[in-house]
Amino acid sequence: MLAHSLLNKAIQEALSKVYSISVNESEITLQKTRKEFEGDFTLVTFPYIKATKQSPEQVGDALGKFLTENNKNITKYNVVKGFLNLSLSNDFWLGFFNSESSVSNYGFKKEGTSGKTIMLEYSSPNTNKPLHLGHIRNNLLGYSVAEILKTQGHKVIKANLVNDRGVHICKSMLAWKKFGNGETPQSSGMKGDHLVGKYYVAFDKAYKKEIEELVSGGKTKEEAEKQAPLMLEVQEMLRKWEAGDKETIDLWKMMNGWVYDGFAKTYSTLGVNFDKMYYESNTYVLGKEIIQEGLAKKVFYKKDNGSVAIDLSAEGLDEKIVLRSDGTSVYITQDIGTAIERFKEFPQLNQLIYTVGNEQDYHFKVLFKILEKLGYNWAKECYHLSYGMVELPEGKMKSREGTVVDADDLLDEMFSTAEQTTKELGKVEGFSDEELKTLYHTIGSGALKYFMLKVDPKKKMLFDPKESIDFNGHTGPFIQYTYARIQSVLSKAGHIPAAADASVTLNELERELIKLIYEYPSVLEESAKAYNPSLIANYVYELTKSFNRFYHDYSILKEENEKVKQMRVMLAKQCSDIIKNGMKLLGIEVPNRM
RNA sequence: GGCCCCGUAGUUCAAUGGAUAGAACGAGCGUUUCCUAAACGCUAAAUCCAGGUUCGAUUCCUGGCGGGGCUACCA
């Protein structure tokens, strides 16, 4: 920011003094100078050719001359076509390095300073089967965006709305009751969510068989699906559940308990957490009264068959049913109710973010529009953090076709790959078994998390289980490795100086690193504004890559000039702090040794 | 059919309307008596097609082609 406000001011002055034209900041296009040219920042001069009636080169030359003559911080310039490349002084960069970037928590604003409170909902699993690769993207994204928002001084409430009721839950319950023989996680040694998932699959299998039999007995497929005895039983079970039947509720509680134990393990392995848990068994009744209010306000209307609907065709959407003709809720009814409930529960809430896949883009458009029509002015602060699907080489994951990549299995594979690679490289003598286990976890989950978060959340991504995830190149372990090397240097250096001597002249790579450090706060800001962790992931990679080149080309500890050596130690420290903090925002830990 | 998203090296990903479109993996070549070679360097390799707006388009607009998603009184 420092350099930008300095340059913006200087450029405004130059334009006014040289050409008598006044521009505001938004009319100044300032970008970082590309590597192949000399300079730190580049002003695009094309926009001024009309007002000045001169060529872009002439404008660049005149401005460059004025700037270097009138500002001691601007030392050099060169003009290439419509681009004026400006160099800031060694003193400027060293001054920034000594005062601005050497503070702790550089780039972070203190929590609460923005005065904004945000609820961010993510994860929101169903309790009928274990988590898979798609959930992993959701969890990593939600967690990371929450952490990134905190860096801007916002208070963030991480919320999880668990879908713990409904027909799909009853399917697992019924199958367990019929075929389970009392099997439990303890008796089978199976993780609770996987055990329940097994019965969900078992239900589906048995149900399909019944359908087949009915179809061969002369029914149509649709009739068979509705009349299959298992389906009738499941519906009966759901009715009992809603009526509070003790036996059904007990079974439901027991099996959901198994699932929660399983999820807790997966969440802990993934390193995600929540401040607030919501359960649909508590919230599914919400929203009905709101529908009545909406009817009174004429936002909704009653159809001939008794159902309640809203017409959104004027906004380019369709008619949407908000209450069935039998008076029961549809999914969006609950969503309307829970949103309103949350703003009542947290009156200080400024924003509500939903981390949900882009297949529900339409649903959220409708939801937000309805809230707006109901007159809630916070409706415009609701945001759908919509992310792309994770696809396999053969296409979308389909649980029925068994192409789902299980979260726990995948994480285990990552850990064992990390173990294998670490053993092959053989650099971990002196580690205890416990430390090794932690290291494999750090590297394995780091690889997976970085892999998923480096991609723009909005875009769909491809995951190829066969090729697995790399540990070299643009990856989490590459960044972790760089961090570990720096820690090794720092511990050998012993003392970390508080400031670099003002007489030091920065070389090209040192200067490049300091310029990257300078960018960090604005990367955090941008990333928060765009709800996009990939900006941080790619920035940290760029910093790491530049550091590795510096590390390769120059020695830190063997540098003979003591003042330069001190500066390099400090530089290494600042880079490693940013690597650590930045990775932490992605939910990734960094090891001191690997 | 209607609505929404996406098409960038062989592959996976980058690029607030700006310079010669960047990385990584894979391919080929090279670097270690030197702070950790999970590293560093070099070579080959891409904007789906056709128009338009602009001083300037991978980016914005229109049309085509190709891929995905949504379009329930399901969740």
XYZ file of C-alpha atoms (C1' of nucleotides) in Angstrom:
669
model
C 0.000 0.000 0.000
C 2.851 2.239 0.912
C 4.400 2.157 -2.525
C 1.063 2.393 -4.265
C -0.145 5.496 -2.460
C 3.273 7.065 -2.925
C 3.247 6.398 -6.642
C -0.380 7.334 -7.147
C 0.206 10.680 -5.525
C 3.408 11.297 -7.424
C 1.784 10.386 -10.739
C -1.201 12.644 -10.084
C 1.193 15.465 -9.351
C 3.270 14.742 -12.449
C 0.208 14.706 -14.708
C -0.992 17.939 -13.246
C 2.366 19.730 -13.393
C 3.487 18.457 -16.779
C 0.164 18.355 -18.622
C -2.252 20.260 -16.394
C -4.615 17.333 -16.301
C -6.079 15.997 -13.094
C -7.050 12.362 -12.718
C -8.307 10.343 -9.777
C -6.716 7.115 -8.607
C -9.065 4.901 -10.555
C -7.715 6.390 -13.781
C -4.173 5.358 -12.932
C -3.287 1.877 -14.134
C -0.367 0.771 -12.043
C 0.852 -2.811 -12.189
C 3.920 -4.693 -11.164
C 6.645 -4.634 -13.761
C 7.052 -7.866 -15.656
C 10.232 -9.786 -15.033
C 11.744 -9.196 -18.442
C 11.864 -5.418 -17.951
C 13.726 -3.298 -15.476
C 11.595 -1.639 -12.833
C 9.317 -2.247 -9.872
C 6.027 -0.768 -10.991
C 4.650 0.083 -14.392
C 2.318 2.887 -15.352
C 0.233 2.324 -18.471
C 0.284 5.594 -20.405
C -2.157 4.791 -23.212
C -5.098 6.357 -21.329
C -3.436 9.814 -21.430
C -2.691 10.126 -25.123
C -5.979 11.820 -25.932
C -5.735 14.487 -23.255
C -2.070 15.194 -23.922
C -2.176 14.852 -27.712
C 1.178 13.085 -27.499
C 2.344 9.577 -28.227
C 2.416 7.027 -25.366
C 6.228 7.087 -25.519
C 6.375 10.867 -25.189
C 3.992 10.821 -22.245
C 5.988 8.061 -20.555
C 9.210 9.891 -21.086
C 7.933 13.208 -19.776
C 6.314 11.635 -16.727
C 9.357 9.487 -16.018
C 11.601 12.500 -16.190
C 9.418 14.528 -13.846
C 9.006 11.689 -11.369
C 12.683 10.861 -11.082
C 13.625 14.522 -10.777
C 11.030 15.369 -8.152
C 10.843 12.282 -5.996
C 13.844 10.828 -4.223
C 12.126 7.455 -3.865
C 11.796 7.067 -7.606
C 15.273 6.508 -8.949
C 15.031 5.223 -12.499
C 12.632 4.891 -15.372
C 12.442 3.427 -18.829
C 9.746 3.525 -21.458
C 8.647 0.631 -23.652
C 5.759 1.581 -25.906
C 2.916 2.685 -23.654
C 4.542 1.396 -20.506
C 6.497 3.536 -18.089
C 8.619 1.333 -15.846
C 9.592 2.933 -12.566
C 12.195 1.800 -10.065
C 11.965 2.630 -6.386
C 15.116 3.263 -4.418
C 17.100 0.731 -2.453
C 16.381 2.880 0.609
C 12.679 2.685 0.040
C 12.607 -1.089 -0.115
C 14.975 -1.513 2.766
C 12.906 0.902 4.819
C 9.756 -1.052 4.064
C 11.539 -4.275 4.935
C 12.771 -2.954 8.272
C 9.587 -1.318 9.491
C 6.459 -2.507 7.686
C 6.920 -6.167 7.017
C 8.923 -7.075 10.099
C 5.925 -6.799 12.438
C 4.320 -9.943 13.794
C 1.115 -10.998 12.045
C 2.128 -8.894 9.077
C -0.819 -8.473 6.730
C -3.440 -9.506 9.301
C -6.011 -7.164 10.731
C -6.970 -7.833 14.310
C -10.156 -9.809 14.823
C -13.129 -7.581 15.491
C -11.605 -4.445 14.007
C -13.867 -4.435 10.961
C -16.944 -4.507 13.166
C -18.408 -7.142 10.905
C -19.761 -10.525 11.976
C -20.151 -13.208 9.366
C -21.705 -16.637 9.624
C -20.221 -19.100 7.193
C -21.960 -22.426 6.796
C -20.028 -25.325 5.363
C -19.758 -29.107 5.364
C -23.438 -29.797 6.067
C -23.335 -33.570 5.576
C -26.081 -36.194 5.477
C -25.883 -38.748 8.243
C -26.530 -41.752 6.059
C -23.105 -42.277 4.551
C -19.435 -41.390 5.028
C -17.824 -38.292 3.571
C -16.333 -38.411 0.087
C -14.030 -36.339 -2.114
C -16.727 -33.768 -2.878
C -17.240 -33.141 0.844
C -13.497 -32.704 1.207
C -13.496 -29.821 -1.235
C -16.430 -28.280 0.587
C -14.789 -28.645 4.006
C -11.407 -27.326 2.939
C -12.944 -24.415 1.087
C -15.340 -23.435 3.866
C -12.719 -23.681 6.567
C -10.166 -21.730 4.553
C -12.511 -18.929 3.541
C -13.585 -18.547 7.176
C -9.958 -18.210 8.258
C -9.222 -15.784 5.423
C -12.178 -13.585 6.390
C -10.770 -13.369 9.907
C -7.560 -11.819 8.543
C -9.642 -8.821 7.488
C -10.767 -8.200 11.022
C -14.173 -9.865 10.732
C -15.671 -12.100 13.371
C -16.598 -15.387 11.777
C -19.011 -18.005 13.051
C -18.385 -21.351 11.383
C -21.651 -23.232 11.184
C -22.535 -26.765 10.201
C -26.111 -27.738 9.392
C -26.346 -31.489 9.687
C -28.968 -33.228 7.622
C -29.875 -35.826 10.213
C -33.429 -36.709 9.301
C -35.568 -37.754 6.363
C -36.249 -40.742 4.174
C -32.615 -41.325 3.333
C -31.745 -41.643 7.018
C -34.625 -44.049 7.546
C -33.320 -46.220 4.737
C -30.135 -46.990 6.658
C -32.122 -47.520 9.836
C -34.571 -49.918 8.266
C -31.860 -51.930 6.556
C -29.918 -52.230 9.799
C -33.034 -53.343 11.636
C -33.782 -55.986 9.024
C -30.330 -57.288 8.123
C -28.026 -55.952 10.792
C -28.192 -58.679 13.431
C -27.288 -56.056 15.980
C -24.004 -55.158 14.352
C -22.288 -52.146 15.930
C -19.068 -50.245 15.309
C -17.647 -52.043 18.335
C -18.665 -55.520 17.210
C -17.540 -55.024 13.628
C -14.551 -52.752 14.184
C -15.999 -50.515 11.486
C -15.990 -46.733 11.668
C -19.548 -45.649 12.543
C -20.274 -43.587 9.432
C -19.022 -46.394 7.214
C -21.157 -48.928 9.025
C -24.289 -46.827 8.536
C -23.276 -46.251 4.914
C -23.066 -49.992 4.446
C -26.728 -50.332 5.413
C -27.716 -47.472 3.182
C -26.227 -49.410 0.291
C -27.847 -52.611 1.562
C -31.232 -50.921 1.492
C -30.736 -49.759 -2.049
C -29.767 -53.222 -3.177
C -32.744 -54.931 -1.554
C -35.089 -52.230 -2.783
C -33.907 -52.632 -6.368
C -34.458 -56.353 -6.133
C -38.039 -55.805 -5.008
C -38.621 -53.438 -7.890
C -37.303 -55.963 -10.363
C -39.601 -58.627 -8.981
C -42.605 -56.342 -9.186
C -41.749 -55.304 -12.727
C -41.427 -58.902 -13.864
C -44.790 -59.450 -12.182
C -46.280 -56.971 -14.629
C -46.045 -53.573 -12.870
C -44.596 -50.500 -14.466
C -41.326 -49.224 -13.104
C -42.956 -46.216 -11.501
C -45.619 -48.324 -9.816
C -43.004 -50.736 -8.588
C -40.878 -47.957 -7.106
C -43.837 -46.664 -5.148
C -45.299 -50.001 -4.109
C -42.182 -51.937 -3.133
C -42.684 -53.182 0.441
C -39.373 -51.670 1.579
C -40.406 -48.261 0.356
C -43.715 -48.531 2.175
C -41.892 -49.573 5.312
C -39.472 -46.670 5.087
C -42.302 -44.220 4.735
C -44.003 -45.791 7.729
C -40.778 -45.404 9.663
C -40.519 -41.715 8.768
C -44.099 -41.205 9.974
C -43.215 -42.913 13.245
C -40.149 -40.749 13.558
C -42.161 -37.594 13.059
C -44.713 -38.857 15.591
C -41.924 -39.322 18.128
C -42.228 -43.103 18.396
C -39.774 -44.116 21.086
C -38.308 -47.206 19.449
C -37.706 -45.370 16.177
C -36.221 -42.346 17.898
C -33.907 -44.553 19.957
C -32.667 -46.349 16.865
C -32.208 -43.022 15.092
C -30.245 -41.609 17.996
C -28.036 -44.666 18.242
C -27.170 -44.795 14.547
C -26.674 -41.050 14.228
C -24.368 -41.269 17.235
C -22.245 -43.762 15.327
C -22.112 -41.440 12.374
C -21.128 -38.445 14.500
C -18.261 -40.394 16.042
C -17.086 -41.240 12.549
C -17.448 -37.687 11.255
C -15.618 -36.308 14.276
C -12.614 -38.430 13.338
C -12.664 -37.331 9.716
C -13.096 -33.676 10.653
C -10.229 -33.944 13.077
C -8.011 -35.573 10.460
C -8.940 -32.829 8.017
C -8.317 -30.224 10.678
C -11.653 -28.447 10.302
C -13.920 -27.250 13.094
C -17.201 -25.493 13.799
C -18.439 -22.900 16.241
C -22.075 -23.750 15.871
C -23.872 -26.976 15.015
C -27.379 -27.009 13.611
C -29.468 -30.132 13.117
C -32.273 -30.402 10.647
C -34.231 -32.481 13.120
C -34.570 -29.205 15.025
C -34.916 -26.812 12.133
C -37.111 -28.671 9.632
C -40.278 -27.239 11.082
C -39.087 -23.659 10.711
C -40.454 -21.516 7.967
C -44.116 -22.549 7.933
C -45.306 -19.477 9.845
C -43.267 -17.289 7.542
C -45.219 -18.715 4.652
C -48.442 -17.580 6.323
C -46.987 -14.104 6.813
C -45.905 -14.061 3.221
C -49.404 -15.012 2.150
C -50.797 -12.124 4.130
C -48.289 -9.782 2.517
C -49.237 -11.196 -0.881
C -45.687 -12.238 -1.555
C -47.013 -15.781 -1.944
C -50.316 -17.012 -3.305
C -52.411 -20.107 -2.799
C -52.908 -22.285 -5.833
C -56.148 -24.074 -6.657
C -54.815 -27.354 -5.290
C -54.003 -25.724 -1.960
C -50.238 -25.480 -2.323
C -48.498 -22.159 -1.774
C -46.190 -20.672 -4.403
C -44.298 -17.608 -5.474
C -43.999 -16.366 -9.045
C -40.480 -15.258 -9.852
C -40.835 -15.176 -13.615
C -40.360 -11.402 -13.596
C -36.845 -11.958 -12.263
C -36.081 -14.576 -14.876
C -36.824 -17.474 -12.546
C -39.853 -19.734 -12.439
C -42.760 -20.351 -10.167
C -41.606 -22.044 -6.974
C -43.726 -24.073 -4.556
C -42.992 -23.086 -0.938
C -45.582 -25.243 0.828
C -47.155 -28.485 -0.341
C -50.920 -28.840 -0.729
C -50.979 -31.042 2.380
C -49.388 -28.202 4.319
C -45.974 -29.828 4.720
C -42.651 -28.141 4.033
C -40.451 -28.462 1.033
C -36.722 -27.972 1.360
C -36.756 -24.268 0.626
C -39.335 -23.688 3.363
C -36.749 -24.736 5.932
C -34.068 -22.658 4.290
C -36.247 -19.576 4.538
C -36.970 -20.361 8.170
C -33.391 -21.086 9.216
C -32.011 -17.954 7.568
C -34.500 -15.790 9.455
C -33.829 -17.723 12.644
C -30.098 -17.112 12.383
C -30.472 -13.389 12.038
C -32.751 -13.448 15.075
C -30.290 -15.555 17.038
C -27.363 -13.309 16.099
C -28.688 -9.762 15.744
C -25.154 -8.525 15.090
C -24.875 -10.707 11.986
C -23.866 -8.778 8.861
C -23.484 -11.584 6.400
C -24.512 -15.176 5.863
C -22.441 -17.347 3.565
C -23.480 -20.781 2.313
C -20.737 -23.087 1.079
C -22.629 -25.318 -1.316
C -21.844 -26.821 -4.727
C -22.786 -24.992 -7.913
C -25.435 -27.550 -8.782
C -27.549 -25.549 -6.341
C -26.974 -22.156 -7.936
C -30.608 -21.949 -8.921
C -31.858 -22.928 -5.488
C -29.947 -20.096 -3.819
C -31.003 -17.544 -6.377
C -34.595 -18.429 -5.561
C -33.988 -18.458 -1.810
C -32.330 -15.042 -1.712
C -34.960 -13.549 -3.967
C -37.730 -14.842 -1.713
C -36.044 -13.423 1.389
C -35.724 -10.107 -0.368
C -39.406 -10.130 -1.355
C -40.362 -10.927 2.209
C -38.747 -7.620 3.072
C -35.618 -8.697 4.909
C -33.023 -6.122 4.009
C -30.216 -8.466 5.025
C -31.204 -10.660 2.090
C -28.637 -8.850 -0.060
C -25.966 -9.916 2.447
C -26.643 -13.581 1.843
C -24.031 -15.129 -0.360
C -23.816 -18.509 -2.010
C -20.176 -19.592 -1.971
C -20.650 -21.785 -4.981
C -17.909 -24.201 -5.916
C -17.406 -26.515 -8.842
C -17.764 -30.261 -8.704
C -14.829 -32.591 -8.277
C -14.778 -34.877 -11.262
C -13.033 -38.159 -11.867
C -11.457 -39.064 -15.211
C -14.614 -41.015 -16.064
C -16.834 -38.072 -15.079
C -18.997 -37.246 -12.118
C -18.815 -39.366 -8.976
C -21.834 -41.605 -8.606
C -22.440 -43.425 -5.361
C -24.674 -45.962 -7.073
C -21.937 -46.913 -9.490
C -19.349 -47.204 -6.761
C -17.100 -44.527 -8.261
C -17.069 -42.444 -5.113
C -13.669 -41.635 -3.648
C -14.044 -42.107 0.098
C -12.570 -39.342 2.253
C -11.040 -41.593 4.903
C -9.525 -43.960 2.338
C -8.041 -41.094 0.393
C -6.501 -39.502 3.469
C -4.999 -42.844 4.512
C -3.488 -43.204 1.064
C -2.010 -39.736 1.285
C -0.406 -40.557 4.606
C 1.119 -43.779 3.406
C 2.443 -42.123 0.258
C 4.013 -39.456 2.450
C 5.549 -42.171 4.594
C 6.928 -44.033 1.608
C 8.429 -40.919 0.032
C 9.941 -39.801 3.316
C 11.546 -43.195 3.831
C 12.969 -43.213 0.315
C 14.598 -39.839 0.872
C 15.900 -40.849 4.272
C 16.335 -37.443 5.908
C 14.534 -38.045 9.162
C 17.087 -39.629 11.449
C 16.408 -38.805 15.072
C 12.631 -38.539 14.665
C 10.534 -40.412 17.220
C 7.712 -42.652 16.009
C 5.224 -40.066 17.166
C 7.048 -37.292 15.292
C 7.177 -39.415 12.167
C 3.463 -40.047 12.321
C 2.814 -36.338 12.669
C 5.153 -35.614 9.761
C 3.394 -38.081 7.438
C 0.105 -36.534 8.398
C 1.407 -33.015 7.795
C 2.849 -33.844 4.384
C 0.052 -36.125 3.217
C -2.776 -33.798 4.142
C -0.724 -30.820 2.969
C -0.466 -32.383 -0.479
C -4.195 -33.074 -0.676
C -5.294 -29.722 0.718
C -2.975 -27.717 -1.487
C -4.062 -29.729 -4.510
C -7.695 -28.843 -3.911
C -7.294 -25.246 -2.801
C -4.920 -24.029 -5.478
C -7.758 -24.225 -7.988
C -10.265 -21.386 -8.290
C -13.249 -22.593 -6.214
C -15.735 -21.599 -8.884
C -14.223 -23.973 -11.387
C -14.820 -27.673 -11.534
C -11.707 -29.717 -10.930
C -10.415 -33.045 -12.004
C -9.096 -35.639 -9.620
C -7.339 -38.688 -10.958
C -6.922 -41.272 -8.184
C -4.565 -43.406 -10.276
C -2.076 -40.628 -10.826
C -2.591 -39.692 -7.203
C -1.235 -36.409 -5.988
C 2.284 -35.243 -6.669
C 4.785 -34.271 -3.991
C 7.029 -32.330 -6.402
C 6.530 -29.104 -8.278
C 3.540 -26.866 -7.657
C 2.435 -28.753 -4.535
C 1.997 -28.513 -0.801
C 5.088 -30.595 0.046
C 7.239 -28.355 -2.200
C 6.213 -25.379 -0.080
C 6.593 -27.331 3.146
C 10.054 -28.419 2.081
C 11.127 -24.850 1.433
C 9.826 -23.872 4.841
C 11.756 -26.700 6.512
C 14.970 -25.649 4.779
C 14.530 -22.099 6.001
C 13.984 -23.337 9.560
C 17.205 -25.266 9.295
C 19.056 -22.126 8.225
C 17.433 -20.030 10.940
C 18.293 -22.438 13.705
C 21.885 -22.521 12.524
C 21.935 -18.736 12.351
C 20.840 -18.637 15.963
C 20.033 -14.987 16.318
C 17.533 -13.203 14.069
C 18.373 -9.524 13.643
C 15.702 -6.906 14.220
C 16.718 -4.651 11.348
C 18.950 -4.658 8.316
C 21.723 -2.090 8.071
C 20.799 0.867 5.903
C 24.010 0.585 3.893
C 23.116 -2.788 2.411
C 22.465 -2.875 -1.319
C 19.830 -5.426 -2.257
C 20.584 -7.738 -5.141
C 18.004 -8.582 -7.763
C 16.584 -11.654 -6.046
C 16.462 -10.049 -2.611
C 14.607 -7.138 -4.088
C 12.186 -9.483 -5.815
C 11.459 -11.247 -2.534
C 10.833 -7.983 -0.716
C 8.485 -6.908 -3.476
C 6.593 -10.170 -3.052
C 6.441 -9.605 0.696
C 5.040 -6.176 -0.062
C 2.186 -7.770 -2.021
C 1.087 -10.127 0.744
C -1.479 -7.899 2.531
C -3.247 -7.070 -0.701
C -3.340 -10.751 -1.641
C -5.102 -11.483 1.651
C -7.511 -8.657 1.031
C -8.261 -9.748 -2.494
C -8.634 -13.347 -1.450
C -11.147 -12.381 1.252
C -13.063 -10.155 -1.095
C -13.317 -12.880 -3.696
C -13.792 -15.729 -1.180
C -10.951 -17.379 -2.997
C -8.169 -19.289 -1.186
C -6.460 -20.116 -4.484
C -5.112 -16.562 -4.644
C -3.200 -17.209 -1.437
C -2.152 -20.690 -2.533
C -0.692 -19.365 -5.776
C 0.924 -16.394 -4.088
C 2.674 -18.569 -1.508
C 3.905 -20.775 -4.320
C 5.334 -17.795 -6.155
C 7.078 -16.600 -3.011
C 8.431 -20.068 -2.335
C 9.661 -20.486 -5.869
C 11.489 -17.166 -5.772
C 12.970 -18.029 -2.419
C 14.310 -21.320 -3.733
C 16.077 -19.560 -6.574
C 17.586 -17.096 -4.103
C 18.583 -19.943 -1.804
C 20.222 -21.727 -4.705
C 22.095 -18.735 -6.113
C 23.284 -17.117 -2.874
C 24.454 -18.432 0.435
C 22.872 -17.001 3.555
C 25.090 -18.288 6.343
C 28.322 -18.277 4.383
C 27.946 -14.728 3.156
C 31.099 -12.898 4.178
C 29.689 -9.408 4.502
C 28.155 -9.555 7.972
C 25.559 -6.850 7.223
C 24.365 -8.650 4.111
C 24.269 -11.905 6.019
C 22.086 -10.355 8.735
C 19.725 -8.966 6.136
C 19.471 -12.375 4.453
C 18.700 -14.128 7.705
C 15.966 -11.605 8.325
C 14.670 -12.011 4.800
C 14.545 -15.780 5.215
C 12.648 -15.328 8.459
C 10.064 -13.010 6.928
C 9.530 -15.329 3.958
C 9.076 -18.334 6.205
C 6.596 -16.459 8.410
C 4.483 -15.650 5.397
C 4.718 -19.218 4.149
C 3.592 -20.487 7.525
C 0.757 -17.969 7.977
C -0.401 -18.281 4.405
C -0.469 -22.056 4.506
C -2.288 -21.934 7.813
C -5.062 -20.005 6.092
C -5.376 -22.986 3.779
C -5.509 -25.283 6.783
C -2.024 -26.611 6.025
C 0.680 -27.066 8.654
C 4.387 -26.748 7.888
C 7.109 -28.929 9.444
C 10.417 -27.733 10.883
C 12.165 -30.688 9.330
C 11.282 -33.117 6.572
C -36.948 -26.665 -25.162
C -35.604 -22.698 -21.327
C -31.847 -20.880 -17.839
C -26.699 -20.988 -15.821
C -21.386 -22.283 -16.028
C -17.031 -23.802 -18.712
C -13.556 -24.468 -23.571
C -5.699 -21.892 -22.608
C 0.867 -26.442 -24.054
C 0.081 -33.931 -24.422
C -2.134 -33.391 -19.091
C -3.577 -30.465 -14.535
C -3.863 -25.406 -13.369
C -2.439 -19.430 -13.801
C -3.052 -14.628 -16.198
C -7.927 -6.417 -11.972
C -8.986 -4.993 -20.688
C -2.413 -4.144 -21.187
C 4.076 -5.526 -22.949
C 6.992 -11.444 -25.883
C -0.037 -15.736 -22.566
C 2.812 -17.887 -16.976
C 3.617 -22.506 -13.774
C 3.668 -27.686 -12.679
C 3.505 -32.770 -14.308
C 5.045 -35.558 -18.470
C 9.321 -35.416 -22.649
C 14.647 -34.043 -23.608
C 19.373 -31.971 -21.623
C 22.188 -30.211 -17.537
C 23.604 -28.736 -11.942
C 25.787 -31.750 -5.697
C 33.784 -31.506 -2.256
C 28.387 -25.668 -1.545
C 22.884 -23.463 4.428
C 18.128 -30.321 3.168
C 18.533 -32.245 -4.894
C 10.858 -33.162 -1.970
C 15.694 -28.291 -5.047
C 17.849 -25.236 -9.250
C 18.714 -24.126 -14.616
C 17.964 -24.804 -20.083
C 14.948 -26.767 -24.620
C 10.337 -28.172 -27.243
C 4.972 -27.247 -26.499
C -1.333 -23.720 -26.001
C -5.825 -19.075 -26.065
C -12.323 -24.058 -29.836
C -14.163 -21.272 -34.543
C -16.184 -16.598 -36.908
C -17.453 -11.658 -36.282
C -17.768 -7.008 -33.183
C -16.381 -3.044 -29.235
C -11.269 -0.885 -27.983
C -5.134 2.623 -28.814
C -5.019 -2.611 -26.943
C -9.257 -8.794 -26.064
C -7.510 -15.256 -23.133
C -10.555 -11.507 -20.545
C -16.221 -7.650 -22.674
C -20.551 -8.371 -26.619
C -23.059 -11.472 -30.686
C -23.361 -16.082 -33.401
C -21.633 -21.125 -34.031
C -19.250 -25.811 -32.281
C -17.984 -28.872 -27.951
C -18.509 -30.259 -22.544
C -21.071 -29.873 -17.705
C -25.056 -28.377 -14.436
C -30.071 -26.840 -13.181
C -35.046 -26.931 -14.824
C -39.893 -31.676 -8.541
C -45.746 -30.539 -4.116
C -36.765 -34.511 -3.805
C -33.059 -33.102 -0.425
